Amino acid sequence: MELSRVTLDIFSSLEKKWLAHCETNKKTRILSIDGGGTTALVAGVSLIHLEEQIQAKTGDSNARITDFFDIIAGTGIGALLVVLINADDGNGRPMFTAREAVKFVTDNCNELYKSKTTGIFRRKKIFSGESMSNLLKKVLTRDDGHVLTLKDTCKPLVIPCFDLNSSAPFVFSRADASNASYDFELWKVIRATSADVAMFKPFPLTSVNGNTSCVAVDGGLVMNNPTAIAVTHVLHNKRDFPLLNGVEDLAVISIGNGPLSVANCKKVDRRGMCLPSTVVGIVLDGVSETIDQMLGNAFCWNNNDYVRIQSNGYVKGREGPTMEDVLMERGVESLQFGAKRLLKETNGQRIEAFVQRLVASRRSSIPPSPCKDAALTPIVYGR
């Protein structure tokens, strides 16, 4: 009995000391990036503008996105970007700036999505998973040979995929990685969430200790917009975010990757049936828009604490937008009952206003969890 009392007192003291580092009046900041496509133009230009605005408003050219966010989420190519800007270089700093991450994706697009033809008449085009795997493994391995895992990130991370073994979503997170059975190499996590069924074969992977396995396909099929999983993660993860009570304690910026279902593109065949080539785009756009609508409701349409950046209706034939087009395009906000409103502010202005609030609340100061390396039951999704 006495031992239990002493143990309780010790842990109570440690908890108070840890919580003293947290500011009770500061919101937990979430950055989320959609999947979709292979260029990430919309997300890329938004990330660059976000980080450069942080640097301009703080006067610190070394400031990074991870300094001002408490958790980052991404799906598909959005996951590739968030891993690059969040991967720890070994000194507690990100390996890539936002501009460097976008340049990496742009410069290596042909390697990441290297196609080859198959079939009797060589007409069927598939993408080389091996090419992407080799490139990702190379860039996410430190000079000392250490292959980065979910533990090796500057800030908490959540990335979804869909597991064919369990026929359920599978969410990779740094919180779970405190248990080696749920710690995965980062390059494998990106391959898993990027395994678009129209482009790649399903990607099998195992945890670092081999105890957990998954046969993954594109996370966008179920969570193309991963903002919702990031919000529910922080609200239920009392180990790393003990002070949260509800969405009123959050500040969220969710960045899209442009619509995948082109408005002026043919969607039905001669029989009036929906073309298979358009179905995936419709599904991914539908998932993203539904999440946006749900979060708008959850935040009671508070456009200060929940900001959605998306490029809408920019497609001109087969041409996409330029970087300037994305930032100069007027923002669109979801309303109740599925309606949308065209805002006066541009996407660039909305990012700038959000950064102003970020800087005012100072750098992220969520300390590492005191239980991070303890043998606790992990926060498990769909496993």
mmCIF file of C-alpha atoms in Angstrom:
data_model
loop_
_atom_site.group_PDB
_atom_site.id
_atom_site.type_symbol
_atom_site.label_atom_id
_atom_site.label_comp_id
_atom_site.label_asym_id
_atom_site.label_seq_id
_atom_site.Cartn_x
_atom_site.Cartn_y
_atom_site.Cartn_z
ATOM 1 C CA MET A 1 0.000 0.000 0.000
ATOM 2 C CA GLU A 2 2.823 2.373 0.954
ATOM 3 C CA LEU A 3 4.712 1.494 -2.232
ATOM 4 C CA SER A 4 1.643 2.243 -4.358
ATOM 5 C CA ARG A 5 1.243 5.595 -2.633
ATOM 6 C CA VAL A 6 4.885 6.530 -3.230
ATOM 7 C CA THR A 7 4.623 5.453 -6.875
ATOM 8 C CA LEU A 8 1.497 7.580 -7.348
ATOM 9 C CA ASP A 9 3.195 10.610 -5.798
ATOM 10 C CA ILE A 10 6.247 10.198 -8.022
ATOM 11 C CA PHE A 11 4.240 9.941 -11.204
ATOM 12 C CA SER A 12 1.982 12.837 -10.194
ATOM 13 C CA SER A 13 5.059 14.990 -9.674
ATOM 14 C CA LEU A 14 6.528 13.964 -13.021
ATOM 15 C CA GLU A 15 3.241 14.656 -14.780
ATOM 16 C CA LYS A 16 2.969 18.144 -13.283
ATOM 17 C CA LYS A 17 6.546 18.927 -14.230
ATOM 18 C CA TRP A 18 5.932 17.797 -17.814
ATOM 19 C CA LEU A 19 2.644 19.654 -18.176
ATOM 20 C CA ALA A 20 4.296 22.817 -16.908
ATOM 21 C CA HIS A 21 6.072 22.992 -20.268
ATOM 22 C CA CYS A 22 2.739 23.232 -22.064
ATOM 23 C CA GLU A 23 0.864 26.511 -22.400
ATOM 24 C CA THR A 24 -2.756 26.005 -21.495
ATOM 25 C CA ASN A 25 -3.890 28.929 -23.649
ATOM 26 C CA LYS A 26 -2.191 27.743 -26.826
ATOM 27 C CA LYS A 27 -3.942 25.706 -29.467
ATOM 28 C CA THR A 28 -2.543 22.496 -30.869
ATOM 29 C CA ARG A 29 -1.642 23.161 -34.503
ATOM 30 C CA ILE A 30 -2.330 20.583 -37.234
ATOM 31 C CA LEU A 31 -1.047 20.554 -40.813
ATOM 32 C CA SER A 32 -2.669 18.102 -43.226
ATOM 33 C CA ILE A 33 -1.936 17.469 -46.926
ATOM 34 C CA ASP A 34 -4.192 15.543 -49.302
ATOM 35 C CA GLY A 35 -3.111 12.834 -51.679
ATOM 36 C CA GLY A 36 -3.916 12.780 -55.374
ATOM 37 C CA GLY A 37 -1.882 13.133 -58.544
ATOM 38 C CA THR A 38 1.857 12.876 -59.071
ATOM 39 C CA THR A 39 2.987 16.515 -59.126
ATOM 40 C CA ALA A 40 1.604 17.928 -55.848
ATOM 41 C CA LEU A 41 1.589 21.377 -57.421
ATOM 42 C CA VAL A 42 -1.159 22.819 -55.218
ATOM 43 C CA ALA A 43 0.259 21.376 -51.998
ATOM 44 C CA GLY A 44 3.814 22.192 -53.030
ATOM 45 C CA VAL A 45 3.275 25.881 -53.690
ATOM 46 C CA SER A 46 1.139 26.172 -50.559
ATOM 47 C CA LEU A 47 3.863 24.571 -48.403
ATOM 48 C CA ILE A 48 6.550 26.845 -49.811
ATOM 49 C CA HIS A 49 4.395 29.921 -49.199
ATOM 50 C CA LEU A 50 3.559 28.697 -45.699
ATOM 51 C CA GLU A 51 7.199 28.258 -44.694
ATOM 52 C CA GLU A 52 8.394 31.467 -46.337
ATOM 53 C CA GLN A 53 5.658 33.428 -44.577
ATOM 54 C CA ILE A 54 6.738 31.893 -41.262
ATOM 55 C CA GLN A 55 10.294 33.003 -41.944
ATOM 56 C CA ALA A 56 9.213 36.495 -43.007
ATOM 57 C CA LYS A 57 6.939 37.073 -40.009
ATOM 58 C CA THR A 58 9.460 35.740 -37.477
ATOM 59 C CA GLY A 59 12.495 37.303 -39.123
ATOM 60 C CA ASP A 60 14.200 33.921 -38.838
ATOM 61 C CA SER A 61 15.459 32.406 -42.094
ATOM 62 C CA ASN A 62 16.082 29.108 -40.274
ATOM 63 C CA ALA A 63 12.477 28.727 -39.108
ATOM 64 C CA ARG A 64 10.769 25.616 -40.427
ATOM 65 C CA ILE A 65 7.177 24.431 -40.687
ATOM 66 C CA THR A 66 7.760 21.839 -37.970
ATOM 67 C CA ASP A 67 8.691 24.622 -35.527
ATOM 68 C CA PHE A 68 5.105 25.888 -35.599
ATOM 69 C CA PHE A 69 3.016 22.721 -35.904
ATOM 70 C CA ASP A 70 2.400 20.000 -33.328
ATOM 71 C CA ILE A 71 1.360 17.196 -35.680
ATOM 72 C CA ILE A 72 1.485 16.662 -39.445
ATOM 73 C CA ALA A 73 -0.614 14.305 -41.593
ATOM 74 C CA GLY A 74 -0.416 13.298 -45.246
ATOM 75 C CA THR A 75 -1.758 10.807 -47.773
ATOM 76 C CA GLY A 76 -0.167 9.632 -51.021
ATOM 77 C CA ILE A 77 2.085 12.271 -52.514
ATOM 78 C CA GLY A 78 1.054 14.506 -49.607
ATOM 79 C CA ALA A 79 2.649 11.937 -47.298
ATOM 80 C CA LEU A 80 5.884 12.140 -49.286
ATOM 81 C CA LEU A 81 6.002 15.904 -48.734
ATOM 82 C CA VAL A 82 5.224 15.747 -45.016
ATOM 83 C CA VAL A 83 7.840 13.046 -44.429
ATOM 84 C CA LEU A 84 10.519 15.081 -46.203
ATOM 85 C CA ILE A 85 9.835 18.244 -44.179
ATOM 86 C CA ASN A 86 9.495 16.275 -40.929
ATOM 87 C CA ALA A 87 12.290 13.676 -41.123
ATOM 88 C CA ASP A 88 14.944 14.290 -38.458
ATOM 89 C CA ASP A 89 18.443 14.934 -39.816
ATOM 90 C CA GLY A 90 19.982 13.539 -36.627
ATOM 91 C CA ASN A 91 20.265 16.928 -34.949
ATOM 92 C CA GLY A 92 16.585 17.479 -34.254
ATOM 93 C CA ARG A 93 16.062 19.552 -37.409
ATOM 94 C CA PRO A 94 14.174 18.683 -40.620
ATOM 95 C CA MET A 95 16.185 17.156 -43.466
ATOM 96 C CA PHE A 96 14.408 19.318 -46.068
ATOM 97 C CA THR A 97 13.006 22.817 -46.232
ATOM 98 C CA ALA A 98 9.604 23.092 -47.914
ATOM 99 C CA ARG A 99 11.202 24.399 -51.110
ATOM 100 C CA GLU A 100 13.782 21.595 -51.113
ATOM 101 C CA ALA A 101 11.066 18.977 -50.584
ATOM 102 C CA VAL A 102 8.995 20.283 -53.496
ATOM 103 C CA LYS A 103 12.122 20.459 -55.682
ATOM 104 C CA PHE A 104 12.920 16.847 -54.795
ATOM 105 C CA VAL A 105 9.466 15.722 -55.933
ATOM 106 C CA THR A 106 9.641 17.809 -59.117
ATOM 107 C CA ASP A 107 13.180 16.798 -60.066
ATOM 108 C CA ASN A 108 12.590 13.100 -59.376
ATOM 109 C CA CYS A 109 9.059 12.745 -60.722
ATOM 110 C CA ASN A 110 10.197 10.450 -63.528
ATOM 111 C CA GLU A 111 11.968 8.171 -61.049
ATOM 112 C CA LEU A 112 9.151 8.200 -58.509
ATOM 113 C CA TYR A 113 6.591 7.391 -61.202
ATOM 114 C CA LYS A 114 8.672 5.464 -63.720
ATOM 115 C CA SER A 115 6.362 3.730 -66.164
ATOM 116 C CA LYS A 116 6.792 0.681 -68.345
ATOM 117 C CA THR A 117 4.558 -1.084 -70.821
ATOM 118 C CA THR A 118 3.383 -4.679 -70.487
ATOM 119 C CA GLY A 119 1.088 -7.088 -72.269
ATOM 120 C CA ILE A 120 1.229 -8.855 -75.616
ATOM 121 C CA PHE A 121 1.001 -5.617 -77.596
ATOM 122 C CA ARG A 122 2.868 -3.556 -74.983
ATOM 123 C CA ARG A 123 -0.122 -1.250 -74.590
ATOM 124 C CA LYS A 124 -0.736 -1.548 -70.873
ATOM 125 C CA LYS A 125 1.238 0.961 -68.787
ATOM 126 C CA ILE A 126 2.203 0.247 -65.189
ATOM 127 C CA PHE A 127 4.582 2.009 -62.833
ATOM 128 C CA SER A 128 7.794 0.666 -61.366
ATOM 129 C CA GLY A 129 7.490 0.318 -57.620
ATOM 130 C CA GLU A 130 11.156 -0.699 -57.479
ATOM 131 C CA SER A 131 12.293 2.641 -58.885
ATOM 132 C CA MET A 132 10.303 4.564 -56.263
ATOM 133 C CA SER A 133 11.469 2.274 -53.465
ATOM 134 C CA ASN A 134 15.152 2.657 -54.334
ATOM 135 C CA LEU A 135 14.941 6.434 -54.511
ATOM 136 C CA LEU A 136 12.980 6.806 -51.268
ATOM 137 C CA LYS A 137 15.226 4.431 -49.353
ATOM 138 C CA LYS A 138 18.294 6.333 -50.520
ATOM 139 C CA VAL A 139 17.027 9.771 -49.514
ATOM 140 C CA LEU A 140 15.638 8.566 -46.162
ATOM 141 C CA THR A 141 18.870 6.920 -45.042
ATOM 142 C CA ARG A 142 21.360 8.996 -43.055
ATOM 143 C CA ASP A 143 25.055 9.168 -43.879
ATOM 144 C CA ASP A 144 25.801 6.731 -41.046
ATOM 145 C CA GLY A 145 23.593 4.100 -42.713
ATOM 146 C CA HIS A 146 20.617 4.468 -40.341
ATOM 147 C CA VAL A 147 17.342 3.994 -42.220
ATOM 148 C CA LEU A 148 14.818 6.452 -40.806
ATOM 149 C CA THR A 149 11.676 5.088 -39.151
ATOM 150 C CA LEU A 150 8.511 6.651 -37.753
ATOM 151 C CA LYS A 151 10.432 7.430 -34.565
ATOM 152 C CA ASP A 152 12.862 9.605 -36.522
ATOM 153 C CA THR A 153 10.601 12.592 -37.090
ATOM 154 C CA CYS A 154 10.743 16.079 -35.626
ATOM 155 C CA LYS A 155 7.021 16.129 -34.814
ATOM 156 C CA PRO A 156 4.234 13.543 -34.486
ATOM 157 C CA LEU A 157 3.119 12.127 -37.819
ATOM 158 C CA VAL A 158 0.048 10.242 -39.067
ATOM 159 C CA ILE A 159 -0.209 8.624 -42.506
ATOM 160 C CA PRO A 160 -3.012 6.282 -43.670
ATOM 161 C CA CYS A 161 -3.153 3.407 -46.126
ATOM 162 C CA PHE A 162 -5.590 0.542 -46.706
ATOM 163 C CA ASP A 163 -4.578 -2.963 -45.615
ATOM 164 C CA LEU A 164 -5.773 -5.775 -47.879
ATOM 165 C CA ASN A 165 -5.044 -8.363 -45.175
ATOM 166 C CA SER A 166 -7.549 -6.908 -42.714
ATOM 167 C CA SER A 167 -9.724 -5.097 -45.294
ATOM 168 C CA ALA A 168 -9.503 -2.007 -43.123
ATOM 169 C CA PRO A 169 -7.654 1.308 -42.929
ATOM 170 C CA PHE A 170 -4.180 1.117 -41.407
ATOM 171 C CA VAL A 171 -2.735 4.285 -39.894
ATOM 172 C CA PHE A 172 0.984 4.748 -39.328
ATOM 173 C CA SER A 173 1.781 7.100 -36.458
ATOM 174 C CA ARG A 174 4.775 8.137 -34.404
ATOM 175 C CA ALA A 175 2.771 7.564 -31.227
ATOM 176 C CA ASP A 176 2.412 3.873 -32.080
ATOM 177 C CA ALA A 177 6.090 3.641 -32.992
ATOM 178 C CA SER A 178 7.049 3.654 -29.300
ATOM 179 C CA ASN A 179 6.329 -0.066 -29.695
ATOM 180 C CA ALA A 180 8.728 -1.643 -32.222
ATOM 181 C CA SER A 181 5.866 -3.773 -33.510
ATOM 182 C CA TYR A 182 4.309 -0.605 -34.954
ATOM 183 C CA ASP A 183 7.462 1.207 -36.015
ATOM 184 C CA PHE A 184 8.007 1.170 -39.771
ATOM 185 C CA GLU A 185 10.734 2.516 -42.025
ATOM 186 C CA LEU A 186 9.637 5.832 -43.502
ATOM 187 C CA TRP A 187 10.325 4.896 -47.100
ATOM 188 C CA LYS A 188 8.018 1.889 -46.714
ATOM 189 C CA VAL A 189 5.315 4.080 -45.181
ATOM 190 C CA ILE A 190 5.412 6.352 -48.240
ATOM 191 C CA ARG A 191 5.296 3.374 -50.598
ATOM 192 C CA ALA A 192 2.320 1.987 -48.709
ATOM 193 C CA THR A 193 0.211 5.137 -48.818
ATOM 194 C CA SER A 194 1.211 5.816 -52.458
ATOM 195 C CA ALA A 195 0.292 2.386 -53.839
ATOM 196 C CA ASP A 196 -2.414 3.724 -56.156
ATOM 197 C CA VAL A 197 -4.313 0.695 -57.451
ATOM 198 C CA ALA A 198 -4.324 2.125 -60.980
ATOM 199 C CA MET A 199 -0.546 2.611 -60.977
ATOM 200 C CA PHE A 200 1.202 0.227 -58.583
ATOM 201 C CA LYS A 201 0.877 -3.279 -57.259
ATOM 202 C CA PRO A 202 -0.128 -3.613 -53.574
ATOM 203 C CA PHE A 203 2.897 -3.036 -51.367
ATOM 204 C CA PRO A 204 3.669 -5.614 -48.620
ATOM 205 C CA LEU A 205 5.595 -4.329 -45.602
ATOM 206 C CA THR A 206 6.489 -5.330 -42.057
ATOM 207 C CA SER A 207 7.426 -3.430 -38.916
ATOM 208 C CA VAL A 208 11.081 -3.057 -37.908
ATOM 209 C CA ASN A 209 10.879 -6.135 -35.672
ATOM 210 C CA GLY A 210 8.799 -8.147 -38.143
ATOM 211 C CA ASN A 211 5.833 -8.632 -35.798
ATOM 212 C CA THR A 212 3.289 -6.575 -37.756
ATOM 213 C CA SER A 213 2.617 -6.957 -41.464
ATOM 214 C CA CYS A 214 0.430 -5.163 -43.964
ATOM 215 C CA VAL A 215 -0.375 -5.424 -47.661
ATOM 216 C CA ALA A 216 -1.039 -1.817 -48.504
ATOM 217 C CA VAL A 217 -2.836 0.067 -51.227
ATOM 218 C CA ASP A 218 -3.409 3.778 -51.664
ATOM 219 C CA GLY A 219 -4.520 5.551 -48.497
ATOM 220 C CA GLY A 220 -6.496 7.962 -50.663
ATOM 221 C CA LEU A 221 -9.157 5.319 -51.275
ATOM 222 C CA VAL A 222 -10.376 5.771 -47.707
ATOM 223 C CA MET A 223 -8.653 8.921 -46.398
ATOM 224 C CA ASN A 224 -7.469 11.069 -49.286
ATOM 225 C CA ASN A 225 -7.973 14.042 -46.987
ATOM 226 C CA PRO A 226 -6.257 12.886 -43.755
ATOM 227 C CA THR A 227 -7.315 15.889 -41.665
ATOM 228 C CA ALA A 228 -10.015 13.942 -39.842
ATOM 229 C CA ILE A 229 -7.632 11.198 -38.718
ATOM 230 C CA ALA A 230 -5.183 13.852 -37.474
ATOM 231 C CA VAL A 231 -7.932 15.595 -35.480
ATOM 232 C CA THR A 232 -9.221 12.376 -33.905
ATOM 233 C CA HIS A 233 -5.649 11.264 -33.195
ATOM 234 C CA VAL A 234 -4.765 14.325 -31.115
ATOM 235 C CA LEU A 235 -8.119 14.343 -29.313
ATOM 236 C CA HIS A 236 -7.661 10.739 -28.178
ATOM 237 C CA ASN A 237 -3.892 10.700 -27.697
ATOM 238 C CA LYS A 238 -3.720 11.963 -24.112
ATOM 239 C CA ARG A 239 -0.160 10.712 -23.814
ATOM 240 C CA ASP A 240 1.211 13.356 -26.206
ATOM 241 C CA PHE A 241 -1.652 15.889 -26.096
ATOM 242 C CA PRO A 242 -2.946 15.777 -22.508
ATOM 243 C CA LEU A 243 -4.550 19.222 -22.417
ATOM 244 C CA LEU A 244 -6.979 18.886 -25.308
ATOM 245 C CA ASN A 245 -10.689 18.780 -24.608
ATOM 246 C CA GLY A 246 -12.241 19.399 -28.020
ATOM 247 C CA VAL A 247 -11.871 21.058 -31.416
ATOM 248 C CA GLU A 248 -11.937 24.456 -29.715
ATOM 249 C CA ASP A 249 -8.354 23.679 -28.649
ATOM 250 C CA LEU A 250 -7.174 23.109 -32.242
ATOM 251 C CA ALA A 251 -5.955 25.224 -35.146
ATOM 252 C CA VAL A 252 -5.965 23.334 -38.442
ATOM 253 C CA ILE A 253 -4.794 24.080 -41.963
ATOM 254 C CA SER A 254 -5.764 21.457 -44.517
ATOM 255 C CA ILE A 255 -4.155 21.636 -47.961
ATOM 256 C CA GLY A 256 -5.672 19.938 -50.998
ATOM 257 C CA ASN A 257 -4.037 18.875 -54.253
ATOM 258 C CA GLY A 258 -6.635 20.136 -56.696
ATOM 259 C CA PRO A 259 -9.644 18.216 -58.018
ATOM 260 C CA LEU A 260 -8.916 14.861 -59.644
ATOM 261 C CA SER A 261 -12.234 14.622 -61.494
ATOM 262 C CA VAL A 262 -11.950 17.206 -64.282
ATOM 263 C CA ALA A 263 -15.154 19.178 -64.789
ATOM 264 C CA ASN A 264 -15.036 19.299 -68.603
ATOM 265 C CA CYS A 265 -13.781 15.752 -69.060
ATOM 266 C CA LYS A 266 -16.001 13.018 -70.461
ATOM 267 C CA LYS A 267 -17.261 10.861 -67.598
ATOM 268 C CA VAL A 268 -19.734 8.484 -69.294
ATOM 269 C CA ASP A 269 -19.521 6.170 -72.299
ATOM 270 C CA ARG A 270 -21.960 5.799 -75.205
ATOM 271 C CA ARG A 271 -24.219 3.587 -73.110
ATOM 272 C CA GLY A 272 -24.472 6.208 -70.403
ATOM 273 C CA MET A 273 -22.269 4.207 -68.029
ATOM 274 C CA CYS A 274 -19.637 5.891 -65.888
ATOM 275 C CA LEU A 275 -16.145 5.439 -67.320
ATOM 276 C CA PRO A 276 -13.838 3.433 -65.022
ATOM 277 C CA SER A 277 -11.065 5.981 -65.536
ATOM 278 C CA THR A 278 -13.146 8.650 -63.822
ATOM 279 C CA VAL A 279 -14.297 6.587 -60.841
ATOM 280 C CA VAL A 280 -11.093 6.887 -58.793
ATOM 281 C CA GLY A 281 -11.017 10.659 -59.236
ATOM 282 C CA ILE A 282 -14.645 10.932 -58.197
ATOM 283 C CA VAL A 283 -14.028 8.751 -55.114
ATOM 284 C CA LEU A 284 -10.957 10.686 -53.989
ATOM 285 C CA ASP A 285 -12.588 14.063 -54.521
ATOM 286 C CA GLY A 286 -15.721 12.854 -52.753
ATOM 287 C CA VAL A 287 -13.743 11.665 -49.712
ATOM 288 C CA SER A 288 -11.844 14.956 -49.493
ATOM 289 C CA GLU A 289 -14.951 17.112 -49.846
ATOM 290 C CA THR A 290 -16.891 15.036 -47.316
ATOM 291 C CA ILE A 291 -14.106 15.410 -44.735
ATOM 292 C CA ASP A 292 -13.981 19.151 -45.399
ATOM 293 C CA GLN A 293 -17.728 19.414 -44.873
ATOM 294 C CA MET A 294 -17.615 17.375 -41.650
ATOM 295 C CA LEU A 295 -14.762 19.415 -40.191
ATOM 296 C CA GLY A 296 -16.479 22.657 -41.121
ATOM 297 C CA ASN A 297 -19.432 21.468 -39.041
ATOM 298 C CA ALA A 298 -17.196 20.316 -36.195
ATOM 299 C CA PHE A 299 -15.467 23.706 -36.019
ATOM 300 C CA CYS A 300 -18.835 25.496 -36.260
ATOM 301 C CA TRP A 301 -17.654 27.200 -39.456
ATOM 302 C CA ASN A 302 -14.881 29.028 -37.600
ATOM 303 C CA ASN A 303 -12.591 30.058 -40.471
ATOM 304 C CA ASN A 304 -9.863 31.175 -38.077
ATOM 305 C CA ASP A 305 -9.267 27.774 -36.510
ATOM 306 C CA TYR A 306 -10.042 25.654 -39.572
ATOM 307 C CA VAL A 307 -8.649 26.706 -42.961
ATOM 308 C CA ARG A 308 -8.971 24.641 -46.126
ATOM 309 C CA ILE A 309 -6.677 25.517 -49.049
ATOM 310 C CA GLN A 310 -7.743 24.037 -52.369
ATOM 311 C CA SER A 311 -7.474 24.926 -56.047
ATOM 312 C CA ASN A 312 -10.864 24.601 -57.694
ATOM 313 C CA GLY A 313 -11.896 24.792 -61.334
ATOM 314 C CA TYR A 314 -8.496 25.758 -62.628
ATOM 315 C CA VAL A 315 -8.206 23.081 -65.296
ATOM 316 C CA LYS A 316 -8.062 24.404 -68.867
ATOM 317 C CA GLY A 317 -8.209 21.374 -71.126
ATOM 318 C CA ARG A 318 -5.153 19.374 -70.115
ATOM 319 C CA GLU A 319 -3.282 22.341 -68.700
ATOM 320 C CA GLY A 320 -2.806 22.740 -64.989
ATOM 321 C CA PRO A 321 -2.246 25.902 -62.961
ATOM 322 C CA THR A 322 1.015 27.707 -62.438
ATOM 323 C CA MET A 323 2.336 28.335 -58.938
ATOM 324 C CA GLU A 324 1.082 31.906 -59.125
ATOM 325 C CA ASP A 325 -2.387 30.713 -60.167
ATOM 326 C CA VAL A 326 -2.761 28.613 -57.015
ATOM 327 C CA LEU A 327 -1.928 31.461 -54.631
ATOM 328 C CA MET A 328 -3.906 34.093 -56.560
ATOM 329 C CA GLU A 329 -7.035 31.960 -56.861
ATOM 330 C CA ARG A 330 -9.847 33.050 -54.548
ATOM 331 C CA GLY A 331 -10.483 30.652 -51.720
ATOM 332 C CA VAL A 332 -13.581 28.492 -51.443
ATOM 333 C CA GLU A 333 -15.234 27.682 -48.135
ATOM 334 C CA SER A 334 -17.678 24.866 -47.410
ATOM 335 C CA LEU A 335 -21.021 25.847 -45.952
ATOM 336 C CA GLN A 336 -23.738 23.893 -44.227
ATOM 337 C CA PHE A 337 -25.739 21.361 -46.239
ATOM 338 C CA GLY A 338 -23.022 20.926 -48.870
ATOM 339 C CA ALA A 339 -22.978 24.438 -50.289
ATOM 340 C CA LYS A 340 -19.788 26.393 -51.007
ATOM 341 C CA ARG A 341 -18.929 30.066 -50.926
ATOM 342 C CA LEU A 342 -16.370 31.935 -53.002
ATOM 343 C CA LEU A 343 -14.304 34.071 -50.638
ATOM 344 C CA LYS A 344 -12.833 37.509 -51.231
ATOM 345 C CA GLU A 345 -9.421 36.366 -49.958
ATOM 346 C CA THR A 346 -7.052 34.432 -52.181
ATOM 347 C CA ASN A 347 -5.400 31.175 -51.134
ATOM 348 C CA GLY A 348 -2.176 33.082 -50.579
ATOM 349 C CA GLN A 349 -3.872 35.624 -48.323
ATOM 350 C CA ARG A 350 -5.558 32.900 -46.294
ATOM 351 C CA ILE A 351 -2.218 31.174 -45.711
ATOM 352 C CA GLU A 352 -0.684 34.506 -44.659
ATOM 353 C CA ALA A 353 -3.502 35.160 -42.179
ATOM 354 C CA PHE A 354 -3.113 31.675 -40.692
ATOM 355 C CA VAL A 355 0.649 32.162 -40.343
ATOM 356 C CA GLN A 356 0.045 35.427 -38.529
ATOM 357 C CA ARG A 357 -1.900 33.524 -35.880
ATOM 358 C CA LEU A 358 0.744 30.784 -35.787
ATOM 359 C CA VAL A 359 3.537 33.258 -35.131
ATOM 360 C CA ALA A 360 1.479 35.076 -32.514
ATOM 361 C CA SER A 361 1.146 31.803 -30.574
ATOM 362 C CA ARG A 362 4.920 31.248 -30.789
ATOM 363 C CA ARG A 363 6.796 28.097 -31.671
ATOM 364 C CA SER A 364 5.434 24.652 -30.956
ATOM 365 C CA SER A 365 6.494 23.573 -27.490
ATOM 366 C CA ILE A 366 4.848 20.189 -27.061
ATOM 367 C CA PRO A 367 7.642 18.237 -25.302
ATOM 368 C CA PRO A 368 8.439 14.597 -26.058
ATOM 369 C CA SER A 369 6.146 12.220 -24.251
ATOM 370 C CA PRO A 370 7.654 10.957 -20.972
ATOM 371 C CA CYS A 371 6.288 7.553 -21.974
ATOM 372 C CA LYS A 372 7.608 7.616 -25.537
ATOM 373 C CA ASP A 373 9.994 4.716 -25.043
ATOM 374 C CA ALA A 374 7.923 2.856 -22.480
ATOM 375 C CA ALA A 375 6.207 -0.412 -23.193
ATOM 376 C CA LEU A 376 2.662 0.923 -23.444
ATOM 377 C CA THR A 377 -0.263 -0.308 -25.450
ATOM 378 C CA PRO A 378 -0.031 1.657 -28.717
ATOM 379 C CA ILE A 379 -2.813 3.773 -30.164
ATOM 380 C CA VAL A 380 -3.906 1.373 -32.845
ATOM 381 C CA TYR A 381 -6.154 1.998 -35.867
ATOM 382 C CA GLY A 382 -7.642 -0.855 -37.842
ATOM 383 C CA ARG A 383 -5.206 -3.485 -36.594
#
